[in-house]
mmCIF file of C-alpha atoms in Angstrom:
data_model
loop_
_atom_site.group_PDB
_atom_site.id
_atom_site.type_symbol
_atom_site.label_atom_id
_atom_site.label_comp_id
_atom_site.label_asym_id
_atom_site.label_seq_id
_atom_site.Cartn_x
_atom_site.Cartn_y
_atom_site.Cartn_z
ATOM 1 C CA MET A 1 -126.227 9.193 130.940
ATOM 2 C CA SER A 2 -122.457 9.223 131.463
ATOM 3 C CA GLU A 3 -121.915 6.224 128.963
ATOM 4 C CA ASN A 4 -123.801 8.127 126.332
ATOM 5 C CA LYS A 5 -121.055 11.142 126.625
ATOM 6 C CA GLU A 6 -118.605 8.502 126.481
ATOM 7 C CA LYS A 7 -119.694 6.975 123.870
ATOM 8 C CA LYS A 8 -119.798 10.245 121.844
ATOM 9 C CA ARG A 9 -116.167 10.954 122.435
ATOM 10 C CA THR A 10 -114.685 7.479 121.652
ATOM 11 C CA SER A 11 -116.662 7.883 118.566
ATOM 12 C CA TYR A 12 -115.106 11.543 117.875
ATOM 13 C CA ALA A 13 -111.572 10.220 118.622
ATOM 14 C CA VAL A 14 -111.384 7.755 116.096
ATOM 15 C CA PRO A 15 -112.273 9.733 112.924
ATOM 16 C CA LEU A 16 -109.935 12.332 114.487
ATOM 17 C CA GLY A 17 -107.153 10.321 115.093
ATOM 18 C CA MET A 18 -107.250 8.837 111.542
ATOM 19 C CA MET A 19 -107.435 12.268 110.278
ATOM 20 C CA TYR A 20 -103.914 12.975 112.061
ATOM 21 C CA ILE A 21 -102.245 9.889 110.194
ATOM 22 C CA VAL A 22 -103.531 10.933 107.010
ATOM 23 C CA VAL A 23 -102.257 14.474 107.476
ATOM 24 C CA VAL A 24 -98.895 13.189 108.651
ATOM 25 C CA ILE A 25 -98.697 10.433 105.694
ATOM 26 C CA PHE A 26 -99.491 13.510 103.369
ATOM 27 C CA PHE A 27 -96.592 15.636 104.750
ATOM 28 C CA VAL A 28 -94.187 12.541 104.741
ATOM 29 C CA LEU A 29 -95.055 11.657 101.145
ATOM 30 C CA GLN A 30 -95.821 15.017 99.478
ATOM 31 C CA PRO A 31 -91.682 15.825 98.807
ATOM 32 C CA ALA A 32 -91.213 12.508 97.375
ATOM 33 C CA TYR A 33 -94.248 13.097 95.282
ATOM 34 C CA VAL A 34 -93.275 16.782 94.067
ATOM 35 C CA GLU A 35 -89.861 15.237 93.342
ATOM 36 C CA TYR A 36 -91.376 12.401 91.040
ATOM 37 C CA GLN A 37 -93.596 14.983 89.406
ATOM 38 C CA ARG A 38 -90.213 17.292 88.718
ATOM 39 C CA ALA A 39 -88.442 14.304 87.445
ATOM 40 C CA VAL A 40 -91.393 13.567 84.618
ATOM 41 C CA ASN A 41 -91.631 16.988 83.629
ATOM 42 C CA ALA A 42 -88.079 17.379 82.880
ATOM 43 C CA MET A 43 -87.989 14.036 80.911
ATOM 44 C CA GLU A 44 -91.085 15.164 78.933
ATOM 45 C CA GLU A 45 -89.349 18.392 78.502
ATOM 46 C CA LEU A 46 -85.842 16.656 77.100
ATOM 47 C CA LYS A 47 -87.848 14.344 74.875
ATOM 48 C CA GLN A 48 -89.731 17.603 73.465
ATOM 49 C CA CYS A 49 -86.242 19.252 73.057
ATOM 50 C CA ARG A 50 -84.965 15.906 71.086
ATOM 51 C CA ALA A 51 -87.779 16.368 68.824
ATOM 52 C CA ASN A 52 -87.105 19.935 68.198
ATOM 53 C CA VAL A 53 -83.486 19.122 67.650
ATOM 54 C CA GLU A 54 -84.502 16.605 64.898
ATOM 55 C CA GLU A 55 -86.734 19.109 63.421
ATOM 56 C CA ILE A 56 -84.282 21.795 62.834
ATOM 57 C CA ARG A 57 -81.850 19.038 61.833
ATOM 58 C CA ARG A 58 -84.445 18.162 58.834
ATOM 59 C CA ALA A 59 -84.678 21.703 58.059
ATOM 60 C CA VAL A 60 -81.166 22.384 57.562
ATOM 61 C CA GLU A 61 -80.810 19.546 55.426
ATOM 62 C CA VAL A 62 -83.980 20.474 53.364
ATOM 63 C CA TYR A 63 -82.135 23.947 53.084
ATOM 64 C CA CYS A 64 -78.857 22.549 51.956
ATOM 65 C CA HIS A 65 -80.686 20.405 49.348
ATOM 66 C CA ARG A 66 -82.489 23.220 47.892
ATOM 67 C CA HIS A 67 -79.488 25.617 47.829
ATOM 68 C CA GLU A 68 -76.983 23.168 46.008
ATOM 69 C CA GLY A 69 -75.127 22.116 49.288
ATOM 70 C CA ASN A 70 -74.695 25.365 50.888
ATOM 71 C CA ALA A 71 -75.580 25.748 54.509
ATOM 72 C CA PRO A 72 -78.142 28.175 56.061
ATOM 73 C CA ALA A 73 -76.271 31.109 58.041
ATOM 74 C CA SER A 74 -78.207 30.814 60.705
ATOM 75 C CA LEU A 75 -81.198 29.315 62.138
ATOM 76 C CA SER A 76 -83.357 32.240 61.224
ATOM 77 C CA ASP A 77 -83.020 31.373 57.599
ATOM 78 C CA LEU A 78 -84.957 28.208 57.861
ATOM 79 C CA GLN A 79 -88.332 27.158 57.186
ATOM 80 C CA PHE A 80 -90.339 24.632 59.034
ATOM 81 C CA VAL A 81 -93.219 22.472 57.944
ATOM 82 C CA GLY A 82 -96.014 24.492 57.952
ATOM 83 C CA GLY A 83 -94.856 28.027 58.309
ATOM 84 C CA LYS A 84 -94.124 27.183 62.088
ATOM 85 C CA PRO A 85 -91.463 29.438 63.680
ATOM 86 C CA LEU A 86 -88.428 28.003 65.133
ATOM 87 C CA PRO A 87 -89.266 25.802 67.940
ATOM 88 C CA ALA A 88 -88.026 26.834 71.318
ATOM 89 C CA CYS A 89 -86.683 24.413 74.356
ATOM 90 C CA PRO A 90 -89.151 23.756 76.841
ATOM 91 C CA ALA A 91 -86.397 23.356 79.422
ATOM 92 C CA ALA A 92 -85.087 27.075 78.567
ATOM 93 C CA GLN A 93 -88.635 28.478 78.446
ATOM 94 C CA ALA A 94 -89.346 26.646 81.774
ATOM 95 C CA LEU A 95 -86.367 28.179 83.659
ATOM 96 C CA LYS A 96 -86.777 31.967 82.212
ATOM 97 C CA ARG A 97 -83.060 32.621 82.824
ATOM 98 C CA GLY A 98 -82.609 34.596 79.753
ATOM 99 C CA ASN A 99 -79.654 32.377 78.522
ATOM 100 C CA SER A 100 -81.044 30.803 75.511
ATOM 101 C CA TYR A 101 -79.518 31.618 72.591
ATOM 102 C CA GLU A 102 -81.779 33.572 69.982
ATOM 103 C CA GLY A 103 -84.376 33.414 72.890
ATOM 104 C CA LYS A 104 -85.239 29.972 71.694
ATOM 105 C CA GLY A 105 -82.599 27.687 73.465
ATOM 106 C CA TYR A 106 -80.944 26.284 70.137
ATOM 107 C CA GLU A 107 -77.531 26.954 68.480
ATOM 108 C CA TYR A 108 -76.631 26.270 64.875
ATOM 109 C CA LEU A 109 -73.038 25.674 64.051
ATOM 110 C CA GLN A 110 -71.596 25.167 60.535
ATOM 111 C CA LYS A 111 -68.161 22.991 60.885
ATOM 112 C CA THR A 112 -66.436 24.327 57.791
ATOM 113 C CA SER A 113 -67.055 26.734 54.861
ATOM 114 C CA HIS A 114 -65.742 24.615 52.424
ATOM 115 C CA ARG A 115 -67.951 21.501 53.928
ATOM 116 C CA PRO A 116 -71.073 23.118 54.331
ATOM 117 C CA ALA A 117 -72.858 19.898 55.018
ATOM 118 C CA LEU A 118 -71.048 19.393 58.375
ATOM 119 C CA PHE A 119 -73.209 21.244 60.951
ATOM 120 C CA THR A 120 -74.366 20.846 64.559
ATOM 121 C CA VAL A 121 -77.409 21.957 66.156
ATOM 122 C CA ARG A 122 -77.608 21.806 69.891
ATOM 123 C CA CYS A 123 -79.574 22.912 72.642
ATOM 124 C CA TRP A 124 -77.718 26.025 74.326
ATOM 125 C CA GLY A 125 -76.735 26.216 78.030
ATOM 126 C CA ASN A 126 -77.404 23.997 80.741
ATOM 127 C CA ASN A 127 -81.381 23.479 80.385
ATOM 128 C CA HIS A 128 -81.391 19.657 81.393
ATOM 129 C CA TYR A 129 -79.566 19.657 84.199
ATOM 130 C CA HIS A 130 -82.154 18.198 86.511
ATOM 131 C CA LEU A 131 -81.465 14.891 84.561
ATOM 132 C CA ASN A 132 -77.981 15.387 84.763
ATOM 133 C CA ILE A 133 -77.512 15.690 80.957
ATOM 134 C CA PRO A 134 -74.159 17.612 80.398
ATOM 135 C CA LYS A 135 -74.164 21.274 78.805
ATOM 136 C CA HIS A 136 -75.454 21.929 75.280
ATOM 137 C CA GLN A 137 -77.138 18.841 74.920
ATOM 138 C CA PRO A 138 -79.168 17.377 73.106
ATOM 139 C CA PHE A 139 -77.282 18.026 70.108
ATOM 140 C CA TYR A 140 -77.306 16.443 66.447
ATOM 141 C CA SER A 141 -74.026 16.595 64.885
ATOM 142 C CA SER A 142 -73.704 15.551 61.091
ATOM 143 C CA ARG A 143 -70.904 13.174 61.987
ATOM 144 C CA LYS A 144 -72.309 11.321 65.154
ATOM 145 C CA GLY A 145 -75.824 11.823 65.076
ATOM 146 C CA LEU A 146 -78.388 12.536 67.750
ATOM 147 C CA HIS A 147 -77.065 12.852 71.304
ATOM 148 C CA PRO A 148 -77.733 11.972 73.886
ATOM 149 C CA SER A 149 -79.274 8.506 72.610
ATOM 150 C CA ASP A 150 -81.824 6.672 74.704
ATOM 151 C CA TYR A 151 -78.913 4.857 76.318
ATOM 152 C CA GLU A 152 -77.175 7.687 77.147
ATOM 153 C CA ILE A 153 -80.009 9.067 79.060
ATOM 154 C CA ASP A 154 -80.356 6.268 80.927
ATOM 155 C CA LYS A 155 -76.898 6.259 81.986
ATOM 156 C CA TYR A 156 -77.429 9.766 83.054
ATOM 157 C CA ASN A 157 -80.263 9.234 85.235
ATOM 158 C CA LYS A 158 -78.745 6.784 87.574
ATOM 159 C CA PRO A 159 -77.934 8.112 91.002
#
């Protein structure tokens, strides 16, 4: 009879010990997984933000072409494909800090009034700080193109 009780104790001890090990492993690995997910989400937000900057750039160029080289006064003058509204920076929306320009996270700067084709569209603020991207980036400059480039993003991501 005592042998039977001892078997029961050992049969519960093994799964219980395994469960403790699994719980400890979970609590050790969980912060690393959360950090990984945050980095993945931040990179997706940056990719979407860059796509939005490109979309705004195309809309500005179409506006200039349709209005004899005159640039728009603000982003609200632009028309987007399919009548979509001005895109919003996903990182600015996620942060909800209330510091995004026009509530969308993007700023349009016309370089000079006598050369309206020179302009900059940029993500306003420090929305992509998780990836060590400098303030007011990504941006498109009619002189320099889209920044940060893929190479620059890799450079910023290095610890």
